[in-house]
Tab-separated table of N, CA, C and O in Angstrom:
chain	number	residue	atom	x	y	z
A	783	UNK	N	24.504	-12.398	-18.074
A	783	UNK	CA	25.752	-12.708	-17.416
A	783	UNK	C	25.606	-14.040	-16.672
A	783	UNK	O	24.645	-14.264	-15.943
A	784	UNK	N	26.589	-14.890	-16.840
A	784	UNK	CA	26.563	-16.199	-16.212
A	784	UNK	C	27.020	-16.096	-14.755
A	784	UNK	O	27.969	-15.394	-14.442
A	785	UNK	N	26.312	-16.797	-13.872
A	785	UNK	CA	26.667	-16.798	-12.449
A	785	UNK	C	27.862	-17.712	-12.210
A	785	UNK	O	27.984	-18.760	-12.831
A	786	UNK	N	28.704	-17.310	-11.261
A	786	UNK	CA	29.845	-18.149	-10.894
A	786	UNK	C	29.358	-19.328	-10.059
A	786	UNK	O	28.234	-19.346	-9.555
A	787	UNK	N	30.228	-20.290	-9.895
A	787	UNK	CA	29.899	-21.470	-9.095
A	787	UNK	C	29.607	-21.052	-7.653
A	787	UNK	O	28.656	-21.548	-7.034
A	788	UNK	N	30.404	-20.110	-7.122
A	788	UNK	CA	30.174	-19.646	-5.747
A	788	UNK	C	28.831	-18.942	-5.616
A	788	UNK	O	28.120	-19.147	-4.628
A	789	UNK	N	28.480	-18.106	-6.590
A	789	UNK	CA	27.187	-17.414	-6.540
A	789	UNK	C	26.036	-18.412	-6.587
A	789	UNK	O	25.045	-18.264	-5.871
A	790	UNK	N	26.175	-19.429	-7.416
A	790	UNK	CA	25.134	-20.447	-7.517
A	790	UNK	C	25.013	-21.215	-6.201
A	790	UNK	O	23.901	-21.465	-5.721
A	791	UNK	N	26.150	-21.549	-5.586
A	791	UNK	CA	26.129	-22.268	-4.309
A	791	UNK	C	25.497	-21.416	-3.219
A	791	UNK	O	24.698	-21.916	-2.411
A	792	UNK	N	25.841	-20.127	-3.172
A	792	UNK	CA	25.251	-19.225	-2.182
A	792	UNK	C	23.745	-19.140	-2.350
A	792	UNK	O	22.995	-19.151	-1.374
A	793	UNK	N	23.314	-19.039	-3.595
A	793	UNK	CA	21.876	-18.957	-3.889
A	793	UNK	C	21.156	-20.215	-3.393
A	793	UNK	O	20.094	-20.131	-2.781
A	794	UNK	N	21.747	-21.387	-3.651
A	794	UNK	CA	21.146	-22.654	-3.200
A	794	UNK	C	21.096	-22.720	-1.674
A	794	UNK	O	20.086	-23.126	-1.102
A	795	UNK	N	22.183	-22.338	-1.013
A	795	UNK	CA	22.202	-22.342	0.451
A	795	UNK	C	21.145	-21.401	1.009
A	795	UNK	O	20.482	-21.712	1.995
A	796	UNK	N	21.019	-20.237	0.386
A	796	UNK	CA	20.019	-19.256	0.832
A	796	UNK	C	18.611	-19.840	0.708
A	796	UNK	O	17.795	-19.729	1.620
A	797	UNK	N	18.329	-20.480	-0.414
A	797	UNK	CA	17.009	-21.086	-0.621
A	797	UNK	C	16.737	-22.177	0.417
A	797	UNK	O	15.637	-22.255	0.968
A	798	UNK	N	17.740	-23.022	0.666
A	798	UNK	CA	17.589	-24.086	1.655
A	798	UNK	C	17.360	-23.508	3.048
A	798	UNK	O	16.548	-24.004	3.815
A	799	UNK	N	18.089	-22.464	3.376
A	799	UNK	CA	17.944	-21.818	4.679
A	799	UNK	C	16.533	-21.264	4.845
A	799	UNK	O	15.905	-21.430	5.891
A	800	UNK	N	16.012	-20.615	3.813
A	800	UNK	CA	14.680	-20.008	3.889
A	800	UNK	C	13.557	-21.039	3.912
A	800	UNK	O	12.443	-20.725	4.325
A	801	UNK	N	13.844	-22.263	3.509
A	801	UNK	CA	12.839	-23.324	3.570
A	801	UNK	C	12.626	-23.807	5.002
A	801	UNK	O	11.600	-24.398	5.315
A	802	UNK	N	13.595	-23.559	5.867
A	802	UNK	CA	13.505	-23.999	7.262
A	802	UNK	C	12.460	-23.199	8.029
A	802	UNK	O	12.092	-22.104	7.639
A	803	UNK	N	12.052	-23.756	9.140
A	803	UNK	CA	11.099	-23.043	10.004
A	803	UNK	C	11.833	-21.880	10.674
A	803	UNK	O	13.064	-21.907	10.805
A	804	UNK	N	11.093	-20.870	11.117
A	804	UNK	CA	11.734	-19.745	11.803
A	804	UNK	C	12.566	-20.187	13.010
A	804	UNK	O	13.651	-19.655	13.243
A	805	UNK	N	12.100	-21.179	13.751
A	805	UNK	CA	12.848	-21.661	14.908
A	805	UNK	C	14.165	-22.306	14.472
A	805	UNK	O	15.209	-22.063	15.078
A	806	UNK	N	14.120	-23.099	13.408
A	806	UNK	CA	15.348	-23.712	12.889
A	806	UNK	C	16.341	-22.640	12.439
A	806	UNK	O	17.539	-22.762	12.673
A	807	UNK	N	15.839	-21.604	11.783
A	807	UNK	CA	16.721	-20.513	11.332
A	807	UNK	C	17.371	-19.827	12.523
A	807	UNK	O	18.561	-19.527	12.508
A	808	UNK	N	16.573	-19.580	13.557
A	808	UNK	CA	17.093	-18.922	14.751
A	808	UNK	C	18.171	-19.781	15.414
A	808	UNK	O	19.222	-19.282	15.798
A	809	UNK	N	17.909	-21.067	15.534
A	809	UNK	CA	18.884	-21.975	16.139
A	809	UNK	C	20.163	-22.039	15.310
A	809	UNK	O	21.266	-22.051	15.862
A	810	UNK	N	20.032	-22.049	13.999
A	810	UNK	CA	21.199	-22.084	13.120
A	810	UNK	C	22.040	-20.831	13.295
A	810	UNK	O	23.270	-20.912	13.428
A	811	UNK	N	21.404	-19.674	13.321
A	811	UNK	CA	22.144	-18.420	13.470
A	811	UNK	C	22.807	-18.347	14.845
A	811	UNK	O	23.929	-17.851	14.968
A	812	UNK	N	22.142	-18.856	15.865
A	812	UNK	CA	22.720	-18.881	17.209
A	812	UNK	C	23.961	-19.782	17.244
A	812	UNK	O	24.992	-19.415	17.804
A	813	UNK	N	23.853	-20.948	16.604
A	813	UNK	CA	24.994	-21.868	16.540
A	813	UNK	C	26.177	-21.232	15.806
A	813	UNK	O	27.327	-21.383	16.228
A	814	UNK	N	25.891	-20.512	14.732
A	814	UNK	CA	26.959	-19.838	13.979
A	814	UNK	C	27.611	-18.773	14.853
A	814	UNK	O	28.842	-18.645	14.872
A	815	UNK	N	26.820	-18.006	15.582
A	815	UNK	CA	27.372	-16.987	16.478
A	815	UNK	C	28.292	-17.627	17.517
A	815	UNK	O	29.394	-17.136	17.764
A	816	UNK	N	27.861	-18.734	18.105
A	816	UNK	CA	28.688	-19.415	19.099
A	816	UNK	C	29.990	-19.938	18.492
A	816	UNK	O	31.043	-19.878	19.129
A	817	UNK	N	29.934	-20.412	17.263
A	817	UNK	CA	31.140	-20.886	16.591
A	817	UNK	C	32.108	-19.732	16.333
A	817	UNK	O	33.321	-19.879	16.524
A	818	UNK	N	31.580	-18.589	15.919
A	818	UNK	CA	32.418	-17.412	15.678
A	818	UNK	C	33.066	-16.959	16.981
A	818	UNK	O	34.261	-16.636	17.019
A	819	UNK	N	32.298	-16.944	18.053
A	819	UNK	CA	32.836	-16.551	19.361
A	819	UNK	C	33.956	-17.508	19.784
A	819	UNK	O	35.000	-17.070	20.267
A	820	UNK	N	33.754	-18.806	19.582
A	820	UNK	CA	34.773	-19.794	19.953
A	820	UNK	C	36.052	-19.586	19.144
A	820	UNK	O	37.160	-19.649	19.686
A	821	UNK	N	35.910	-19.320	17.856
A	821	UNK	CA	37.079	-19.088	17.001
A	821	UNK	C	37.826	-17.833	17.446
A	821	UNK	O	39.056	-17.834	17.552
A	822	UNK	N	37.074	-16.755	17.721
A	822	UNK	CA	37.713	-15.514	18.182
A	822	UNK	C	38.414	-15.717	19.522
A	822	UNK	O	39.500	-15.198	19.745
A	823	UNK	N	37.790	-16.485	20.402
A	823	UNK	CA	38.379	-16.732	21.723
A	823	UNK	C	39.709	-17.476	21.579
A	823	UNK	O	40.700	-17.124	22.229
A	824	UNK	N	39.734	-18.489	20.726
A	824	UNK	CA	40.977	-19.219	20.499
A	824	UNK	C	42.040	-18.327	19.873
A	824	UNK	O	43.203	-18.368	20.265
A	825	UNK	N	41.635	-17.508	18.918
A	825	UNK	CA	42.576	-16.636	18.223
A	825	UNK	C	43.142	-15.539	19.105
A	825	UNK	O	44.313	-15.164	18.979
A	826	UNK	N	42.324	-15.013	20.000
A	826	UNK	CA	42.743	-13.894	20.847
A	826	UNK	C	43.253	-14.348	22.211
A	826	UNK	O	43.777	-13.548	22.978
A	827	UNK	N	43.070	-15.610	22.539
A	827	UNK	CA	43.529	-16.129	23.822
A	827	UNK	C	42.662	-15.702	24.993
A	827	UNK	O	43.087	-15.761	26.145
A	828	UNK	N	41.446	-15.257	24.725
A	828	UNK	CA	40.496	-14.873	25.765
A	828	UNK	C	39.472	-15.987	25.939
A	828	UNK	O	39.373	-16.896	25.118
A	829	UNK	N	38.682	-15.887	26.997
A	829	UNK	CA	37.618	-16.874	27.186
A	829	UNK	C	36.434	-16.512	26.280
A	829	UNK	O	36.288	-15.366	25.848
A	830	UNK	N	35.612	-17.503	26.004
A	830	UNK	CA	34.425	-17.255	25.193
A	830	UNK	C	33.505	-16.260	25.894
A	830	UNK	O	32.858	-15.439	25.236
A	831	UNK	N	33.460	-16.326	27.212
A	831	UNK	CA	32.635	-15.390	27.980
A	831	UNK	C	33.088	-13.951	27.746
A	831	UNK	O	32.254	-13.067	27.530
A	832	UNK	N	34.406	-13.715	27.769
A	832	UNK	CA	34.919	-12.365	27.548
A	832	UNK	C	34.569	-11.857	26.149
A	832	UNK	O	34.174	-10.705	25.975
A	833	UNK	N	34.703	-12.725	25.160
A	833	UNK	CA	34.385	-12.349	23.786
A	833	UNK	C	32.893	-12.028	23.682
A	833	UNK	O	32.493	-11.037	23.065
A	834	UNK	N	32.055	-12.853	24.297
A	834	UNK	CA	30.604	-12.643	24.229
A	834	UNK	C	30.191	-11.347	24.922
A	834	UNK	O	29.390	-10.592	24.385
A	835	UNK	N	30.744	-11.072	26.097
A	835	UNK	CA	30.378	-9.829	26.786
A	835	UNK	C	30.870	-8.612	25.994
A	835	UNK	O	30.182	-7.597	25.951
A	836	UNK	N	32.021	-8.733	25.344
A	836	UNK	CA	32.497	-7.647	24.492
A	836	UNK	C	31.536	-7.445	23.313
A	836	UNK	O	31.219	-6.325	22.940
A	837	UNK	N	31.052	-8.553	22.749
A	837	UNK	CA	30.079	-8.475	21.657
A	837	UNK	C	28.819	-7.747	22.125
A	837	UNK	O	28.297	-6.889	21.425
A	838	UNK	N	28.334	-8.090	23.310
A	838	UNK	CA	27.131	-7.435	23.823
A	838	UNK	C	27.348	-5.942	24.022
A	838	UNK	O	26.484	-5.133	23.704
A	839	UNK	N	28.506	-5.567	24.557
A	839	UNK	CA	28.785	-4.151	24.790
A	839	UNK	C	28.951	-3.386	23.491
A	839	UNK	O	28.600	-2.218	23.407
A	840	UNK	N	29.493	-4.057	22.460
A	840	UNK	CA	29.679	-3.413	21.159
A	840	UNK	C	28.372	-3.300	20.378
A	840	UNK	O	28.300	-2.581	19.386
A	841	UNK	N	27.356	-4.013	20.800
A	841	UNK	CA	26.045	-3.993	20.145
A	841	UNK	C	25.004	-3.580	21.183
A	841	UNK	O	24.362	-4.437	21.793
A	842	UNK	N	24.837	-2.275	21.410
A	842	UNK	CA	24.005	-1.769	22.511
A	842	UNK	C	22.593	-2.342	22.565
A	842	UNK	O	22.079	-2.588	23.643
A	843	UNK	N	21.965	-2.585	21.432
A	843	UNK	CA	20.585	-3.090	21.494
A	843	UNK	C	20.538	-4.463	22.144
A	843	UNK	O	19.574	-4.820	22.802
A	844	UNK	N	21.592	-5.285	21.994
A	844	UNK	CA	21.650	-6.591	22.645
A	844	UNK	C	22.021	-6.429	24.119
A	844	UNK	O	21.521	-7.144	24.967
A	845	UNK	N	22.914	-5.506	24.388
A	845	UNK	CA	23.388	-5.298	25.747
A	845	UNK	C	22.263	-4.812	26.667
A	845	UNK	O	22.148	-5.264	27.780
A	846	UNK	N	21.412	-3.931	26.143
A	846	UNK	CA	20.295	-3.420	26.944
A	846	UNK	C	19.360	-4.539	27.351
A	846	UNK	O	18.875	-4.590	28.466
A	847	UNK	N	19.107	-5.487	26.436
A	847	UNK	CA	18.219	-6.602	26.756
A	847	UNK	C	18.868	-7.514	27.788
A	847	UNK	O	18.215	-8.015	28.685
A	848	UNK	N	20.153	-7.778	27.626
A	848	UNK	CA	20.843	-8.703	28.521
A	848	UNK	C	21.010	-8.124	29.920
A	848	UNK	O	21.067	-8.840	30.899
A	849	UNK	N	21.076	-6.802	30.039
A	849	UNK	CA	21.310	-6.152	31.323
A	849	UNK	C	20.054	-6.122	32.194
A	849	UNK	O	20.128	-5.884	33.384
A	850	UNK	N	18.910	-6.377	31.609
A	850	UNK	CA	17.660	-6.318	32.365
A	850	UNK	C	17.553	-7.394	33.394
A	850	UNK	O	18.007	-8.417	33.415
């Protein structure tokens, strides 16, 4: 079965991502999370802080670490 253009692009991005150092990967994922929070904040009319604290509460394993 032939791969679609999107599947091929995803595969290439995945390979490029995995070539990065663990620190670079962590920073990239953190930046993506912040971008998602900013988009949600604009869409919902809330502050980024409110969206982030809601995210922490909805994900207990993160919330427990942050509450310490």
